[in-house]
């Protein structure tokens, strides 16, 4: 007579196979894909390289995400979730801009995120890149969001009046400064990125409050 099979569930410290469940597996794959895409770009990163990072087969990646583009989409959604959860998003007017050093600090603490963002921005300038629309829309959203916060500051009287063109120019310049400084920091980590950006932001906000803005 065959021995009865045990129906006891694995304890809390026991894994079924290499992963507890599909959710954990997906999360680990997305994290590995973000690392590979940050280091090699979407074009240079392969499913085999991503699978090797996690310790699964390339077929497993296809099973979970349907292919490389599906995996890129999951990475982009993960990126959006990471950045949208930052506390500065709840601030309005000048308070929003005053907390931008916290955003930079978050980026410093999550270097791979910055590598991913800058790599995909460069790659996705081509309209044939699968992330082109996402990156383009994300940039447009950032400009619109920052412009709305600066317009709030103007409406409250925290800064002197600006035209829409002046607001747009100021916001684009500030975003370009942040992105450029982060790119320099990736190349030379000896740079005190938070202090450098903080000093630039201090001058920018003082200039806004004094009404010394770009002519548009």
XYZ file of N, CA and C in Angstrom:
648
model
N 0.859 -1.197 0.000
C 0.000 0.000 0.000
C 0.889 1.240 0.000
N 0.550 2.162 -0.883
C 1.383 3.362 -0.987
C 1.230 4.233 0.232
N 2.319 4.843 0.635
C 2.273 5.751 1.788
C 1.465 6.985 1.445
N 0.697 7.457 2.416
C -0.121 8.652 2.191
C 0.778 9.861 1.997
N 0.407 10.706 1.046
C 1.182 11.915 0.804
C 0.894 12.944 1.878
N 1.924 13.643 2.293
C 1.748 14.668 3.319
C 1.005 15.858 2.745
N 0.044 16.355 3.515
C -0.720 17.543 3.096
C -0.259 18.786 3.827
N 0.822 18.646 4.583
C 1.315 19.790 5.345
C 1.867 20.858 4.424
N 1.438 22.103 4.628
C 1.917 23.229 3.838
C 3.328 23.596 4.254
N 4.154 24.077 3.323
C 5.501 24.537 3.685
C 5.438 25.647 4.711
N 6.381 25.662 5.630
C 6.422 26.698 6.650
C 6.741 28.044 6.056
N 6.643 29.131 6.848
C 6.867 30.479 6.338
C 8.265 30.706 5.802
N 9.242 29.911 6.250
C 10.601 30.106 5.761
C 10.964 29.175 4.629
N 9.962 28.406 4.122
C 10.222 27.431 3.070
C 9.748 27.951 1.734
N 10.554 27.785 0.688
C 10.174 28.182 -0.657
C 9.720 26.965 -1.442
N 8.766 27.143 -2.304
C 8.414 26.109 -3.268
C 9.284 26.337 -4.498
N 10.331 25.520 -4.665
C 11.216 25.754 -5.788
C 12.038 26.995 -5.519
N 12.583 27.615 -6.578
C 13.465 28.778 -6.404
C 12.718 30.047 -6.029
N 11.385 30.110 -6.173
C 10.630 31.316 -5.847
C 9.349 30.941 -5.119
N 8.905 31.827 -4.265
C 7.692 31.555 -3.513
C 6.468 31.543 -4.409
N 6.389 32.457 -5.350
C 5.219 32.520 -6.221
C 5.544 33.327 -7.459
N 4.579 33.391 -8.371
C 4.797 34.102 -9.620
C 5.025 35.583 -9.443
N 4.399 36.193 -8.428
C 4.554 37.632 -8.202
C 5.999 37.969 -7.857
N 6.594 37.134 -6.998
C 7.993 37.373 -6.620
C 8.914 37.196 -7.825
N 8.612 36.179 -8.611
C 9.424 35.926 -9.802
C 9.363 37.114 -10.757
N 8.154 37.618 -11.008
C 7.996 38.758 -11.911
C 8.768 39.971 -11.402
N 8.680 40.222 -10.087
C 9.363 41.385 -9.515
C 10.874 41.266 -9.685
N 11.405 40.073 -9.487
C 12.845 39.877 -9.632
C 13.273 40.019 -11.091
N 12.427 39.550 -11.994
C 12.745 39.670 -13.421
C 12.739 41.137 -13.850
N 11.746 41.893 -13.397
C 11.662 43.320 -13.744
C 12.881 44.059 -13.211
N 13.282 43.749 -11.980
C 14.461 44.391 -11.399
C 15.711 44.065 -12.207
N 15.845 42.807 -12.608
C 17.003 42.405 -13.410
C 16.975 43.066 -14.781
N 15.797 43.160 -15.384
C 15.677 43.787 -16.696
C 16.033 45.271 -16.623
N 15.599 45.939 -15.560
C 15.938 47.356 -15.393
C 17.453 47.529 -15.301
N 18.126 46.627 -14.605
C 19.585 46.686 -14.463
C 20.261 46.486 -15.818
N 19.828 45.472 -16.557
C 20.446 45.182 -17.853
C 20.171 46.302 -18.847
N 18.934 46.810 -18.899
C 18.606 47.892 -19.832
C 19.369 49.162 -19.468
N 19.580 49.403 -18.161
C 20.339 50.582 -17.735
C 21.792 50.476 -18.174
N 22.365 49.273 -18.074
C 23.777 49.093 -18.397
C 24.037 48.958 -19.888
N 23.126 48.304 -20.608
C 23.371 47.976 -22.010
C 22.389 48.618 -22.980
N 21.352 49.268 -22.433
C 20.304 49.797 -23.295
C 19.325 48.704 -23.686
N 18.203 49.114 -24.238
C 17.217 48.123 -24.674
C 17.764 47.307 -25.840
N 18.411 47.987 -26.780
C 18.929 47.297 -27.954
C 20.034 46.322 -27.585
N 20.903 46.699 -26.633
C 22.042 45.865 -26.284
C 21.741 44.778 -25.278
N 20.676 44.947 -24.517
C 20.322 43.942 -23.510
C 19.513 42.811 -24.119
N 19.807 41.590 -23.726
C 19.104 40.432 -24.286
C 18.324 39.700 -23.210
N 17.341 38.919 -23.639
C 16.581 38.100 -22.708
C 17.503 37.117 -21.988
N 18.498 36.614 -22.691
C 19.427 35.665 -22.074
C 20.198 36.325 -20.936
N 20.642 37.576 -21.134
C 21.370 38.283 -20.084
C 20.473 38.533 -18.870
N 19.233 38.923 -19.124
C 18.293 39.187 -18.033
C 18.001 37.894 -17.280
N 17.781 36.811 -18.013
C 17.497 35.522 -17.382
C 18.664 35.077 -16.502
N 19.895 35.325 -16.978
C 21.076 34.936 -16.210
C 21.163 35.706 -14.895
N 20.722 36.970 -14.892
C 20.738 37.778 -13.674
C 19.827 37.177 -12.601
N 18.719 36.590 -13.037
C 17.718 36.068 -12.106
C 17.946 34.587 -11.809
N 18.555 33.876 -12.751
C 18.751 32.448 -12.590
C 17.593 31.626 -13.115
N 16.934 32.138 -14.172
C 15.851 31.400 -14.815
C 16.196 31.271 -16.297
N 15.338 30.614 -17.025
C 15.559 30.455 -18.461
C 14.935 31.616 -19.221
N 15.432 31.860 -20.430
C 14.838 32.895 -21.275
C 13.380 32.561 -21.568
N 13.065 31.268 -21.633
C 11.677 30.850 -21.869
C 10.761 31.307 -20.739
N 11.299 31.342 -19.519
C 10.504 31.806 -18.384
C 10.149 33.280 -18.531
N 11.063 34.066 -19.073
C 10.778 35.484 -19.297
C 9.642 35.642 -20.301
N 9.700 34.852 -21.359
C 8.647 34.907 -22.373
C 7.321 34.479 -21.769
N 7.358 33.486 -20.901
C 6.132 33.009 -20.257
C 5.489 34.112 -19.426
N 6.304 34.874 -18.718
C 5.777 35.917 -17.828
C 5.431 37.206 -18.564
N 6.203 37.563 -19.602
C 6.054 38.887 -20.203
C 5.783 38.869 -21.706
N 5.824 37.714 -22.323
C 5.504 37.614 -23.734
C 6.635 37.981 -24.674
N 7.751 38.470 -24.141
C 8.870 38.855 -24.987
C 9.560 40.094 -24.460
N 10.519 40.568 -25.219
C 11.360 41.679 -24.781
C 10.574 42.985 -24.650
N 9.676 43.262 -25.580
C 8.894 44.510 -25.504
C 7.961 44.483 -24.302
N 7.380 43.332 -24.015
C 6.521 43.223 -22.838
C 7.301 43.450 -21.562
N 8.537 42.984 -21.547
C 9.398 43.189 -20.384
C 9.778 44.662 -20.250
N 10.069 45.308 -21.368
C 10.367 46.739 -21.329
C 9.173 47.518 -20.798
N 7.973 47.146 -21.226
C 6.767 47.820 -20.740
C 6.640 47.665 -19.231
N 6.940 46.483 -18.705
C 6.881 46.261 -17.257
C 7.918 47.109 -16.533
N 9.105 47.248 -17.121
C 10.149 48.083 -16.526
C 9.710 49.544 -16.494
N 9.101 50.016 -17.565
C 8.646 51.408 -17.617
C 7.545 51.668 -16.591
N 6.646 50.711 -16.421
C 5.584 50.870 -15.420
C 6.173 50.868 -14.012
N 7.203 50.044 -13.802
C 7.889 50.035 -12.503
C 8.563 51.386 -12.255
N 9.187 51.938 -13.279
C 9.828 53.260 -13.180
C 8.789 54.309 -12.814
N 7.638 54.298 -13.470
C 6.577 55.259 -13.179
C 6.115 55.143 -11.732
N 5.955 53.911 -11.263
C 5.494 53.702 -9.890
C 6.517 54.228 -8.885
N 7.808 54.015 -9.180
C 8.869 54.490 -8.293
C 8.844 56.006 -8.154
N 8.731 56.694 -9.272
C 8.827 58.157 -9.248
C 7.527 58.820 -8.793
N 6.387 58.220 -9.083
C 5.115 58.841 -8.701
C 4.872 58.778 -7.207
N 5.576 57.890 -6.510
C 5.374 57.738 -5.067
C 6.186 58.731 -4.244
N 7.028 59.527 -4.882
C 7.855 60.478 -4.144
C 6.983 61.544 -3.487
N 7.302 61.941 -2.243
C 6.429 62.861 -1.495
C 6.291 64.246 -2.109
N 7.275 64.692 -2.910
C 7.185 66.049 -3.445
C 6.001 66.205 -4.388
N 5.462 65.093 -4.894
C 4.329 65.169 -5.821
C 3.076 65.729 -5.165
N 3.032 65.713 -3.828
C 1.873 66.236 -3.111
C 1.994 67.729 -2.817
N 3.140 68.322 -3.106
C 3.359 69.742 -2.807
C 2.826 70.624 -3.938
N 2.532 71.862 -3.599
C 2.032 72.800 -4.595
C 2.912 74.049 -4.624
N 2.814 74.801 -5.723
C 3.532 76.065 -5.825
C 5.017 75.940 -5.575
N 5.564 76.920 -4.872
C 7.004 76.948 -4.624
C 7.450 75.810 -3.715
N 6.561 75.309 -2.869
C 6.914 74.196 -1.984
C 7.328 72.972 -2.791
N 6.719 72.799 -3.953
C 7.082 71.690 -4.830
C 8.549 71.800 -5.242
N 8.954 72.990 -5.679
C 10.334 73.181 -6.144
C 11.327 73.122 -4.994
N 10.926 73.580 -3.813
C 11.827 73.579 -2.669
C 12.179 72.164 -2.218
N 11.347 71.185 -2.555
C 11.619 69.801 -2.160
C 12.323 69.001 -3.261
N 12.695 69.625 -4.359
C 13.384 68.906 -5.428
C 14.715 68.286 -4.990
N 15.446 68.894 -4.034
C 16.657 68.201 -3.558
C 16.370 66.809 -2.991
N 15.152 66.613 -2.463
C 14.782 65.283 -1.975
C 14.672 64.292 -3.131
N 14.224 64.791 -4.286
C 14.143 63.942 -5.478
C 15.545 63.525 -5.905
N 16.452 64.480 -5.908
C 17.835 64.184 -6.282
C 18.452 63.190 -5.309
N 18.162 63.356 -4.018
C 18.685 62.411 -3.034
C 18.144 61.000 -3.289
N 16.880 60.911 -3.637
C 16.290 59.610 -3.972
C 16.998 58.994 -5.167
N 17.315 59.819 -6.138
C 18.017 59.329 -7.317
C 19.425 58.846 -6.954
N 20.086 59.568 -6.063
C 21.412 59.149 -5.625
C 21.338 57.785 -4.943
N 20.304 57.591 -4.141
C 20.140 56.331 -3.415
C 19.692 55.196 -4.326
N 19.215 55.537 -5.524
C 18.751 54.533 -6.487
C 19.453 54.800 -7.825
N 20.766 54.638 -7.800
C 21.583 54.966 -8.968
C 21.113 54.248 -10.224
N 20.722 52.973 -10.090
C 20.309 52.213 -11.264
C 19.095 52.833 -11.944
N 18.246 53.502 -11.156
C 17.076 54.162 -11.737
C 17.507 55.289 -12.664
N 18.503 56.082 -12.235
C 18.997 57.182 -13.059
C 19.674 56.651 -14.305
N 20.443 55.580 -14.148
C 21.088 54.980 -15.320
C 20.034 54.533 -16.328
N 18.970 53.929 -15.824
C 17.892 53.470 -16.707
C 17.228 54.643 -17.418
N 16.891 55.685 -16.654
C 16.199 56.841 -17.222
C 17.036 57.489 -18.326
N 18.306 57.757 -18.022
C 19.148 58.458 -18.989
C 19.434 57.590 -20.214
N 19.625 56.292 -20.005
C 19.883 55.396 -21.136
C 18.682 55.337 -22.065
N 17.494 55.160 -21.495
C 16.298 55.050 -22.329
C 15.958 56.379 -22.999
N 16.221 57.484 -22.323
C 15.969 58.781 -22.951
C 16.813 58.949 -24.207
N 18.068 58.553 -24.115
C 18.955 58.680 -25.267
C 18.530 57.736 -26.384
N 18.252 56.496 -26.036
C 17.862 55.504 -27.040
C 16.528 55.840 -27.690
N 15.572 56.277 -26.875
C 14.202 56.437 -27.345
C 13.983 57.724 -28.126
N 15.053 58.462 -28.412
C 14.897 59.639 -29.279
C 14.490 59.216 -30.691
N 14.799 57.980 -31.043
C 14.376 57.434 -32.335
C 12.914 57.009 -32.254
N 12.119 57.424 -33.230
C 10.697 57.087 -33.168
C 10.415 55.621 -33.470
N 11.455 54.845 -33.783
C 11.274 53.410 -33.995
C 11.510 52.616 -32.707
N 11.981 53.279 -31.682
C 12.245 52.598 -30.414
C 10.922 52.275 -29.728
N 10.774 51.084 -29.130
C 9.496 50.725 -28.511
C 9.111 51.595 -27.320
N 10.068 52.295 -26.724
C 9.747 53.174 -25.591
C 9.603 54.631 -26.010
N 9.674 54.915 -27.315
C 9.672 56.300 -27.789
C 8.460 57.076 -27.281
N 7.266 56.533 -27.478
C 6.056 57.254 -27.081
C 6.001 57.448 -25.567
N 6.408 56.425 -24.833
C 6.374 56.522 -23.370
C 7.315 57.625 -22.882
N 8.543 57.623 -23.383
C 9.524 58.619 -22.948
C 9.096 60.017 -23.370
N 8.599 60.149 -24.604
C 8.135 61.453 -25.084
C 6.981 61.957 -24.220
N 6.019 61.091 -23.934
C 4.865 61.495 -23.131
C 5.270 61.813 -21.698
N 6.257 61.064 -21.198
C 6.707 61.299 -19.832
C 7.406 62.659 -19.721
N 8.191 63.008 -20.721
C 8.838 64.317 -20.718
C 7.811 65.432 -20.802
N 6.824 65.243 -21.669
C 5.768 66.247 -21.800
C 5.005 66.393 -20.485
N 4.752 65.275 -19.823
C 4.044 65.319 -18.546
C 4.850 66.059 -17.489
N 6.168 65.830 -17.470
C 7.023 66.508 -16.495
C 7.010 68.019 -16.722
N 7.126 68.438 -17.976
C 7.092 69.870 -18.293
C 5.741 70.460 -17.892
N 4.658 69.765 -18.216
C 3.321 70.259 -17.876
C 3.137 70.345 -16.363
N 3.626 69.336 -15.645
C 3.467 69.296 -14.194
C 4.258 70.420 -13.532
N 5.517 70.569 -13.905
C 6.339 71.624 -13.325
C 5.782 73.000 -13.691
N 5.287 73.136 -14.905
C 4.717 74.428 -15.335
C 3.494 74.771 -14.516
N 2.662 73.775 -14.226
C 1.467 74.011 -13.421
C 1.833 74.465 -12.015
N 2.898 73.869 -11.441
C 3.330 74.263 -10.083
C 3.864 75.694 -10.083
N 4.600 76.064 -11.139
C 5.120 77.427 -11.198
C 3.987 78.419 -11.443
N 3.012 78.040 -12.243
C 1.840 78.896 -12.462
C 1.070 79.092 -11.157
N 1.020 78.056 -10.313
C 0.380 78.189 -8.998
C 1.106 79.232 -8.157
N 2.436 79.196 -8.196
C 3.223 80.154 -7.419
C 2.963 81.579 -7.900
N 2.823 81.742 -9.211
C 2.509 83.059 -9.771
C 1.126 83.503 -9.319
N 0.152 82.607 -9.396
C -1.227 82.951 -9.029
C -1.340 83.337 -7.555
N -0.517 82.731 -6.709
C -0.544 83.038 -5.281
C 0.217 84.315 -4.944
N 0.970 84.830 -5.895
C 1.778 86.006 -5.639
C 3.117 85.691 -4.999
N 3.498 84.382 -4.971
C 4.795 84.012 -4.397
C 5.953 84.455 -5.284
N 5.682 84.570 -6.575
C 6.662 85.096 -7.520
C 5.940 86.086 -8.426
N 6.666 87.068 -8.977
C 6.029 88.040 -9.875
C 5.454 87.352 -11.115
N 4.575 88.042 -11.808
C 3.922 87.459 -12.991
C 4.930 86.981 -14.038
N 4.590 85.881 -14.695
C 5.351 85.352 -15.818
C 4.364 85.001 -16.926
N 4.826 85.119 -18.150
C 4.009 84.658 -19.269
C 4.113 83.129 -19.359
N 3.207 82.541 -20.102
C 3.255 81.090 -20.300
C 4.570 80.667 -20.938
N 5.068 81.476 -21.869
C 6.330 81.143 -22.534
C 7.495 81.231 -21.560
N 7.461 82.195 -20.646
C 8.521 82.311 -19.652
C 8.492 81.125 -18.686
N 7.296 80.733 -18.262
C 7.160 79.577 -17.384
C 7.715 78.329 -18.073
N 7.360 78.148 -19.325
C 7.824 76.982 -20.073
C 9.352 76.972 -20.175
N 9.927 78.126 -20.462
C 11.383 78.215 -20.605
C 12.093 77.946 -19.279
N 11.547 78.487 -18.193
C 12.164 78.285 -16.884
C 12.112 76.814 -16.476
N 10.983 76.195 -16.701
C 10.806 74.798 -16.318
C 11.716 73.887 -17.132
N 11.771 74.100 -18.428
C 12.621 73.255 -19.273
C 14.097 73.411 -18.906
N 14.497 74.626 -18.571
C 15.888 74.865 -18.183
C 16.208 74.175 -16.868
N 15.284 74.225 -15.910
C 15.498 73.577 -14.623
C 15.596 72.056 -14.778
N 14.701 71.477 -15.565
C 14.739 70.036 -15.794
C 16.029 69.622 -16.510
N 16.446 70.440 -17.469
C 17.684 70.142 -18.189
C 18.883 70.192 -17.243
N 18.883 71.147 -16.324
C 19.984 71.250 -15.360
C 20.017 70.015 -14.458
N 18.859 69.597 -13.982
C 18.804 68.419 -13.112
C 19.292 67.173 -13.849
N 18.776 66.975 -15.053
C 19.164 65.795 -15.829
C 20.651 65.816 -16.181
N 21.144 66.997 -16.562
C 22.547 67.110 -16.932
C 23.483 66.871 -15.763
N 23.137 67.400 -14.596
C 23.971 67.184 -13.418
C 23.982 65.715 -13.015
N 22.839 65.059 -13.138
C 22.782 63.640 -12.801
C 23.631 62.818 -13.769
N 23.625 63.190 -15.030
C 24.460 62.497 -16.015
C 25.943 62.685 -15.684
N 26.330 63.894 -15.286
C 27.722 64.144 -14.910
C 28.106 63.328 -13.682
N 27.173 63.208 -12.729
C 27.441 62.448 -11.513
C 27.649 60.960 -11.816
N 26.892 60.427 -12.776
C 27.069 59.028 -13.154
C 28.485 58.791 -13.683
N 29.010 59.778 -14.406
C 30.356 59.655 -14.962
C 31.442 59.915 -13.921
N 31.115 60.763 -12.939
C 32.090 61.118 -11.919
C 31.400 61.194 -10.555
N 31.278 60.072 -9.850
C 30.568 60.039 -8.564
C 31.207 60.903 -7.477
N 32.398 61.442 -7.734
C 33.003 62.335 -6.740
C 32.243 63.651 -6.645
N 31.448 63.962 -7.651
C 30.654 65.190 -7.628
C 29.627 65.098 -6.496
N 29.523 66.159 -5.718
C 28.477 66.238 -4.682
C 27.205 66.707 -5.370
N 26.488 65.743 -5.918
C 25.330 66.064 -6.755
C 24.267 66.844 -6.001
N 23.969 66.416 -4.797
C 22.907 67.090 -4.058
C 23.277 68.537 -3.749
N 24.533 68.786 -3.371
C 24.972 70.155 -3.082
C 24.988 70.997 -4.350
N 25.456 70.406 -5.452
C 25.536 71.136 -6.717
C 24.151 71.539 -7.200
N 23.227 70.573 -7.199
C 21.873 70.906 -7.645
C 21.193 71.850 -6.662
N 21.419 71.643 -5.370
C 20.815 72.524 -4.374
C 21.230 73.971 -4.566
N 22.498 74.197 -4.883
C 22.991 75.562 -5.110
C 22.344 76.166 -6.349
N 22.241 75.372 -7.404
C 21.601 75.853 -8.633
C 20.131 76.175 -8.378
N 19.457 75.307 -7.648
C 18.041 75.538 -7.361
C 17.859 76.789 -6.510
N 18.742 77.000 -5.530
C 18.648 78.187 -4.674
C 18.729 79.466 -5.506
N 19.654 79.498 -6.444
C 19.802 80.671 -7.309
C 18.569 80.828 -8.197
N 18.063 79.729 -8.713
C 16.897 79.779 -9.600
C 15.668 80.310 -8.869
N 15.397 79.789 -7.674
C 14.219 80.228 -6.926
C 14.345 81.690 -6.500
N 15.561 82.108 -6.135
C 15.775 83.516 -5.774
C 15.534 84.412 -6.979
N 15.957 83.951 -8.137
C 15.754 84.723 -9.370
C 14.263 84.835 -9.693
N 13.534 83.756 -9.502
C 12.095 83.797 -9.751
C 11.420 84.797 -8.807
N 11.793 84.734 -7.537
C 11.156 85.612 -6.553
C 11.477 87.080 -6.824
N 12.628 87.328 -7.421
C 13.014 88.715 -7.753
C 12.449 89.170 -9.094
N 11.801 88.260 -9.798
C 11.231 88.622 -11.100
C 12.249 88.654 -12.227
N 13.411 88.042 -12.011
C 14.451 88.016 -13.047
C 14.340 86.701 -13.821
N 13.414 86.678 -14.750
C 13.147 85.448 -15.499
C 13.549 85.617 -16.961
N 13.568 84.483 -17.659
C 13.919 84.507 -19.058
C 12.850 85.230 -19.855
N 13.265 85.892 -20.910
C 12.322 86.584 -21.765
C 11.765 85.596 -22.797
N 10.453 85.545 -22.866
C 9.828 84.624 -23.801
C 8.807 85.328 -24.660
